[in-house]
Amino acid sequence: MRIGMGYDVHKLSKDRDLIIGGVKIPYDKGLLGHSDADVLTHAIMDAILGAAALGDIGKQFPDSDNRYKDISSIELLKEVAHKIKDKEYKVINIDSTIIAQEPKMLHYINDMITNIAKALEIDETDINIKATTEEGLGFTGKKEGIASQAICLIQKM
């Protein structure tokens, strides 16, 4: 068994869709990035890649490559699933946290779990997603950005 952790952060910006866990969330700002800037999915990908000793999403999907411009992070997560399968690993479970002052995430978490489980071809019960605020502190508390953390356990098949 191997464990990996991931962290991602993106700045909030006007004229962008807010996509988290593959879910489009109604909000007046979205996350700025080369892809869809899905912080949750990025943190999960980094956790999985780290556990499998495959580097990180910057190494696997560099922002200098236009193939990844505005791409769905769920599509990239599917590629990560294939990469670890090629190394004969499978995801055992994922625990993650979204850190955002706004918007509230509660109503979207089940759809996020469904999207991530489908992309990884694992059971929804093997994924946990939590959301928290930082009580107005820091860049997330000041509504300047959103962050996410994830930890993942994998094992050889």
Backbone as a ProteinNet text record, in pm:
[ID]
protein_1_A
[PRIMARY]
MRIGMGYDVHKLSKDRDLIIGGVKIPYDKGLLGHSDADVLTHAIMDAILGAAALGDIGKQFPDSDNRYKDISSIELLKEVAHKIKDKEYKVINIDSTIIAQEPKMLHYINDMITNIAKALEIDETDINIKATTEEGLGFTGKKEGIASQAICLIQKM
[TERTIARY]
84.1	0	87.8	37.3	110.1	10.6	61.6	-22.8	32.2	-55.5	-14.4	-102.8	-46.9	-127.3	-119.4	-224.7	-229.8	-285.2	-243.7	-290.5	-298.4	-402.8	-412.3	-484.9	-454.9	-518.9	-528.9	-639.5	-656.9	-724.8	-690.6	-746.3	-886.1	-976.7	-1109.7	-1100.8	-1177	-1169.7	-1306.3	-1335.6	-1458.9	-1448.1	-1561.5	-1569.5	-1513.4	-1521.8	-1483.3	-1594.3	-1618	-1710.7	-1642.7	-1720.5	-1668.9	-1697.8	-1592.2	-1601.7	-1524.1	-1592.4	-1527.2	-1580.9	-1488.4	-1528.4	-1607.8	-1582	-1652.2	-1794.2	-1830.7	-1964.3	-1955.8	-2041.1	-2048.8	-2138	-2078.8	-2147.6	-2184	-2310.5	-2349.7	-2280.3	-2204.8	-2132.6	-2087.4	-2064.9	-2029.6	-1883.4	-1804.6	-1664.9	-1632.8	-1523.9	-1472.9	-1325.2	-1264.4	-1122.9	-1036.7	-929.3	-837.6	-731.5	-713	-611.4	-605.6	-507.4	-488.4	-600.7	-635	-745.7	-873.3	-966.9	-1085.9	-1059.4	-937	-891	-971	-1012	-1089.8	-996.6	-995.2	-900	-914.9	-1037.4	-1058.8	-1000.7	-1035.9	-986.5	-835.2	-779.5	-633.9	-566.4	-620.4	-561.9	-570.7	-682.7	-698.9	-600	-584.8	-487.8	-346.9	-308.9	-175.1	-156.4	-259.5	-250.1	-227.4	-303.6	-290.9	-155.2	-117	12.9	128.1	118.5	222.1	232.3	118	118.7	184.6	165.2	222.5	361.6	417.3	549.2	556	449.8	442.9	451.7	506.2	520.8	392.5	355.7	235.7	167.4	57.4	-16.1	63.2	149.9	234	329.3	376.5	465.1	385.5	271.6	191.7	114.7	67.9	-15.5	32	147.3	206.2	119.7	118.1	37.8	100.9	218.1	280.3	226.7	145.4	89.4	-54.8	-82.2	-215.7	-322.8	-284.8	-385.7	-467.4	-408.9	-475.1	-543.7	-541	-605.4	-755.8	-809.4	-953.3	-1009.7	-924.9	-971.4	-1042	-1136	-1203.7	-1104.9	-1095.4	-1006.6	-1055.5	-1184.5	-1236.1	-1177.6	-1160.1	-1095.9	-949.7	-882.2	-743.8	-739.3	-838	-845	-859.6	-936.1	-948	-811.9	-732.3	-597.5	-509.4	-523.5	-448	-486.8	-615.3	-661.1	-594.7	-583	-516.8	-368.1	-305.2	-161.1	-131.4	-213.3	-184.7	-223.7	-326.2	-363.5	-249.9	-184.6	-69.3	43.3	52.5	153	98.6	-21.6	-87.7	-128.8	-170.5	-224.1	-372.8	-440.3	-580.5	-600.3	-694.9	-726.9	-810.7	-767.9	-843.1	-942.4	-894.6	-985.6	-920.9	-1007.4	-966.6	-1041.9	-971.5	-1034.3	-987.6	-1079.4	-1043.6	-1123.6	-1069.8	-1134.3	-1126	-1238.6	-1244.1	-1244.5	-1159.5	-1148.7	-1194.7	-1314.1	-1374.3	-1468.8	-1458.1	-1552.4	-1690.8	-1690.5	-1811.4	-1775.8	-1869.4	-2005.8	-2008.5	-2120.3	-2136.8	-2136.8	-2069	-2048.8	-2143.2	-2212	-2289.3	-2379.8	-2451.3	-2548.9	-2485	-2354.2	-2285.8	-2195.1	-2172.2	-2074.6	-2112.3	-2238.4	-2277	-2248.1	-2275.4	-2244.8	-2094.1	-2017.4	-1871.3	-1822	-1873.9	-1835.3	-1867.6	-1986	-2026	-1930.4	-1898.3	-1807.8	-1670	-1616.2	-1481.4	-1479.1	-1581.1	-1589	-1596.9	-1678.4	-1689.9	-1556.4	-1489.4	-1361.7	-1256.6	-1256.5	-1157	-1202.2	-1329.4	-1387.8	-1377.3	-1416.4	-1420.1	-1557.9	-1585.1	-1713.5	-1721.6	-1838.7	-1858.8	-1829.6	-1847.1	-1821.2	-1672.1	-1587.6	-1442.7	-1391.6	-1483.6	-1447.1	-1518.6	-1444.4	-1502.3	-1460.8	-1557	-1530.5	-1594.7	-1514.9	-1562.1	-1541	-1610.2	-1589.2	-1584.4	-1499.7	-1486.8	-1456.5	-1479.7	-1438.3	-1315.9	-1258	-1148.9	-1188.6	-1320.6	-1373.7	-1326.6	-1317.5	-1278.8	-1129.1	-1048.7	-903.4	-836.2	-721.1	-641.6	-707.2	-642	-692.2	-826.5	-849.5	-979.9	-1087.6	-1055.4	-1151	-1187.7	-1094.3	-1119.9	-1181.3	-1215.2	-1280.6	-1193.6	-1062.3	-969.2	-940.5	-963.9	-936.2	-998.6	-981.4	-1030.1	-914.4	-905.4	-800.5	-863.8	-784.9	-830.2	-711.5	-738.7	-639.8	-698.8	-613.8	-660.8	-552.3	-595.3	-505.1	-565.6	-477.3	-522.4	-438.8	-505.4	-438	-455.3	-343.9	-348.5	-279.5	-306.9	-234.3	-219.5	-122.9	-100.8	-220.1	-256.6	-367.6	-320.6
-118.9	0	124.2	226.3	352.9	466.6	574.7	689.8	813.4	900	1024.2	1138	1258.1	1374.4	1477.3	1555.8	1658.1	1787.9	1897.1	2030.6	2113.7	2192.9	2284.1	2410.2	2518	2646.7	2721.7	2790.5	2876.1	3005.7	3109.7	3242.1	3251.5	3317.9	3344.9	3461.5	3451.6	3550.5	3564.7	3684.5	3708.5	3636	3613.4	3555.6	3413.7	3337.5	3196.1	3116.9	2994.6	2905.2	2849.3	2828.4	2765.2	2616.1	2538.8	2393.2	2331.9	2253.8	2183.4	2041.1	1945.3	1805	1771.2	1845.1	1822.6	1878.8	1955.1	2013.4	2163.2	2212.4	2356	2416.4	2504.1	2563	2707.4	2744.3	2882.4	2978.9	3071.6	3170.7	3280.4	3399.3	3512	3512.1	3418.9	3405.9	3258.9	3235.7	3101.4	3099	2983.9	2969.3	2987	3060.9	3094.2	2986.2	2936.6	2835.3	2797.1	2714.6	2669.6	2574.3	2482.7	2390.5	2455.5	2374.5	2431.3	2475.9	2454	2498.4	2436.1	2312.3	2238.8	2199	2279.5	2258.4	2123.6	2077.6	1948.6	1835.1	1831.9	1724.8	1732	1853.2	1867.5	1811.1	1841.3	1789	1636.5	1582.3	1437	1374.3	1435.2	1381.9	1383.4	1493.4	1500	1395.4	1368.9	1265.6	1128.3	1097.9	967.4	954.7	1058.3	1054.8	1043.1	1115.1	1107.6	968.7	907.9	773.3	672.6	692.8	601.3	643.9	747.4	801.2	842.4	908.9	955.6	1107.9	1171.3	1316.1	1386	1488.3	1565.9	1604.3	1678.8	1712.6	1806.5	1888.3	1974.9	1895.3	1785.2	1697.9	1619.9	1568.2	1484.2	1564	1683.7	1765.4	1910.6	1941	2074.8	2184.8	2301	2412.3	2476.1	2429.7	2475	2396.9	2295	2210.7	2253.3	2305.8	2356	2247.8	2120.1	2013.4	2020.8	2080.9	2085.8	2219.1	2310.5	2441.2	2421.6	2468.7	2462.9	2320.7	2219.9	2081.3	2054.3	1963.4	1919.3	1840.3	1877	1804.5	1662.5	1639.1	1501.9	1415.2	1472.1	1397.3	1366.9	1461.6	1437.8	1331.4	1332.3	1231.3	1091.6	1080	951	905.6	998.9	964.6	919.6	986	945.7	803.5	772.6	637.1	533.8	565.8	474	461.5	572.2	569.2	479	487.6	402.6	257.9	238.5	102	35.7	113.5	61.3	18.5	82.6	44.4	-59.8	-110.9	-215.5	-170.9	-45.2	6.3	30.6	28	68.4	159.5	250.7	342.2	267.7	275.8	216	317.7	437.9	542.8	680.1	781.3	921.8	998.9	1084.8	1179.6	1317.7	1411.5	1543.6	1653.3	1775.2	1893	2007.7	2076.1	2199.5	2314.1	2414.5	2528.4	2652.8	2700.8	2814.3	2888.6	3018.3	3098.3	3095.4	3107	3101.8	3034.6	2976.9	2945.1	2822.5	2797.9	2678	2556.1	2451.3	2332.8	2217.4	2221.3	2107.1	2044.4	2124.4	2071.8	2008.9	2022.9	1973.9	1853.9	1823.7	1720.2	1583.1	1544.1	1411.3	1398.6	1504.8	1501.5	1496.7	1565.5	1560.4	1417.5	1354.1	1215.9	1124.5	1140.1	1059.3	1078.7	1204.4	1233.2	1172.2	1186.5	1137.8	984.7	923.8	777.4	719.9	780.5	733.2	745.4	858.8	880.8	779.3	744.5	650.5	504.7	485.1	350.9	282.7	358.1	303.4	330.8	270.6	287.7	425.3	484.6	615.5	612.9	498.1	488.7	495.8	491.8	501.4	644.9	739.6	880.6	962.2	1047.8	1139.8	1281.8	1371.1	1512.4	1595.6	1681.9	1774.8	1916.4	2011.1	2151.5	2232.6	2333.9	2419.9	2562.5	2655.6	2794.2	2818.4	2935.6	2973.1	3094.5	3101.7	3204.7	3344.8	3370.9	3503.9	3530.6	3432	3449.5	3405	3463.8	3422.4	3451.7	3404.4	3434.6	3367.5	3247.9	3184.6	3257.1	3295.1	3367.1	3503.3	3563.1	3693.7	3678.6	3556.4	3523.7	3558.8	3544.3	3567.9	3440.7	3325.7	3198.1	3084	2964.9	2841	2741.6	2664.4	2563.6	2427.4	2324.3	2189.4	2102.8	2008.7	1910.6	1771.7	1674.9	1536.5	1440	1326.8	1217.7	1090.8	1003.1	885.8	764.3	652.1	525.9	438.6	383.8	293.2	162.8	57.7	-68.9	-141	-230	-312.6	-404.7	-423.5	-514.6	-657.9
0	0	0	-66.6	-75.8	-52.2	2.9	31.6	-38.8	-82.4	-146.6	-100.1	-103.2	-66.7	-177.7	-189.4	-292.6	-237.2	-297.3	-259.9	-386.8	-398.1	-510.6	-467.6	-536.8	-511.4	-643.4	-661.6	-779	-736.8	-806.1	-783.5	-844.5	-773.7	-828.9	-926.4	-1035.6	-1141.7	-1209	-1255.1	-1331.9	-1466.8	-1529	-1664.1	-1674.2	-1565.1	-1566.1	-1498.3	-1545.5	-1476.6	-1353.3	-1248.7	-1127.9	-1138	-1159.3	-1171.7	-1056.2	-974.7	-864.3	-861.3	-863.7	-867.8	-992.4	-1099.5	-1224.4	-1226.3	-1124	-1113.1	-1138.9	-1228.2	-1252.9	-1144.3	-1064	-949.6	-982.6	-967	-994.7	-897.6	-954.8	-873.3	-967.9	-915.7	-1002.6	-1046.1	-995	-1034	-1055.5	-1127.6	-1146.1	-1112.6	-1127.4	-1093.7	-1217.5	-1200.1	-1308.4	-1322.1	-1443.2	-1466.9	-1613	-1647.3	-1785.6	-1827.3	-1738	-1763.9	-1709.5	-1662.5	-1598.9	-1454.9	-1406.3	-1273.6	-1158.8	-1176.2	-1076	-960.4	-854.8	-745.1	-676.5	-659.5	-593.7	-676.7	-803.9	-890.4	-905.3	-908.7	-916.9	-791.5	-674.4	-550.3	-547.1	-591.8	-595.6	-694.2	-812.4	-908.9	-851.4	-786.3	-727.9	-618.4	-539.5	-436	-498.7	-602.8	-669.9	-738.3	-812.4	-882	-782.5	-671.8	-568.9	-508.6	-480.3	-423	-517.3	-647.6	-747.1	-793.4	-730.7	-766.4	-913.6	-960.1	-1098.6	-1108.6	-1007.2	-1011.3	-972.9	-1052.1	-1023.2	-1154	-1144	-1265.8	-1355.8	-1299.4	-1381.5	-1469	-1416.5	-1493.8	-1598.8	-1559.3	-1649.1	-1754.2	-1715.1	-1803.4	-1798.8	-1854.7	-1841	-1903.2	-1836	-1888	-2011.5	-2050	-2175.1	-2296.1	-2269.7	-2374.7	-2401.4	-2519.9	-2552.3	-2559.6	-2560.5	-2555.7	-2427.1	-2324.3	-2194.2	-2165.9	-2262.5	-2245.6	-2230.7	-2118.7	-2087	-2081.2	-2069.7	-2064.5	-1931.6	-1934.3	-1812.7	-1727	-1601.7	-1511.2	-1486.2	-1503	-1491.2	-1602.5	-1722	-1831.3	-1796.2	-1733.9	-1691.4	-1581.6	-1492.9	-1386.8	-1446.9	-1554.6	-1623.8	-1675.5	-1726.8	-1773.6	-1657.6	-1543	-1423.8	-1383.9	-1389.9	-1357.3	-1448.5	-1577.6	-1671.2	-1640.4	-1602.8	-1572.3	-1453.3	-1348	-1231.9	-1259.2	-1341.6	-1378.9	-1456.6	-1541.9	-1615.9	-1522.6	-1406.1	-1306.2	-1208.4	-1239.8	-1161.8	-1021.7	-1009.2	-883.6	-897.2	-783.7	-778.1	-657.1	-668.9	-560.2	-456.8	-330.8	-220.3	-164.8	-133.1	-89.6	-102.1	-102.1	-111.3	-4.6	65.2	157.8	115.4	105.3	53.6	122.3	111.6	169.5	70.7	52.3	-25.7	74.9	51.7	142.6	67.6	102.2	31.4	125.1	127.3	204.6	138.1	7.4	-75.2	-205.9	-273.2	-232.2	-141.9	-81.3	0.9	-90.2	-49.9	-133.9	-104	8.8	57.7	-48.2	-123	-219.1	-343.2	-360.1	-479.7	-452.8	-326.8	-290.8	-344.2	-338	-389.1	-538.4	-616	-759.3	-783.6	-700	-711.2	-689	-585.9	-555.2	-673.3	-729.6	-845.2	-962.3	-993.6	-1106.3	-1085.4	-967.3	-937.5	-936.9	-877.3	-874	-1014.9	-1100.9	-1239.3	-1312.2	-1295.4	-1364.1	-1320.7	-1193.1	-1140	-1144.5	-1181.2	-1184.1	-1048.7	-944.7	-808.9	-749.9	-637.1	-570.9	-503.5	-507.2	-444.8	-295	-231.6	-87.4	-54.3	-156.4	-135.3	-146.5	-159.8	-174.1	-67.4	-0.1	96.9	58.7	54.8	26.2	135.1	194.5	296.5	244.5	304.7	269.9	398.4	398.3	514.5	469.6	559.1	536.7	624.5	610.9	701.6	784.7	811.3	900.3	863.2	733.1	686.1	686.4	722.6	729.6	600.2	570.1	455	322	213.1	78.6	50.9	107.3	85	164.4	285.3	369.2	313.9	241.2	178.4	39.6	2.3	-125.6	-246.1	-229.9	-340.1	-418.2	-356.8	-421.1	-345.7	-400.8	-339.7	-340.4	-232.1	-218.8	-193.5	-210.7	-180.1	-140.2	-52.5	-9.6	-27.9	-56.7	-71.8	-28	19.7	52.2	-8.5	-55.4	-130.5	-89.5	-77.7	-52.9	-176.3	-225.2	-340.1	-302.1	-378.9	-356.7	-489.1	-492.8	-612	-631.1	-757.1	-789.4	-785.7
[MASK]
+++++++++++++++++++++++++++++++++++++++++++++++++++++++++++++++++++++++++++++++++++++++++++++++++++++++++++++++++++++++++++++++++++++++++++++++++++++++++++++

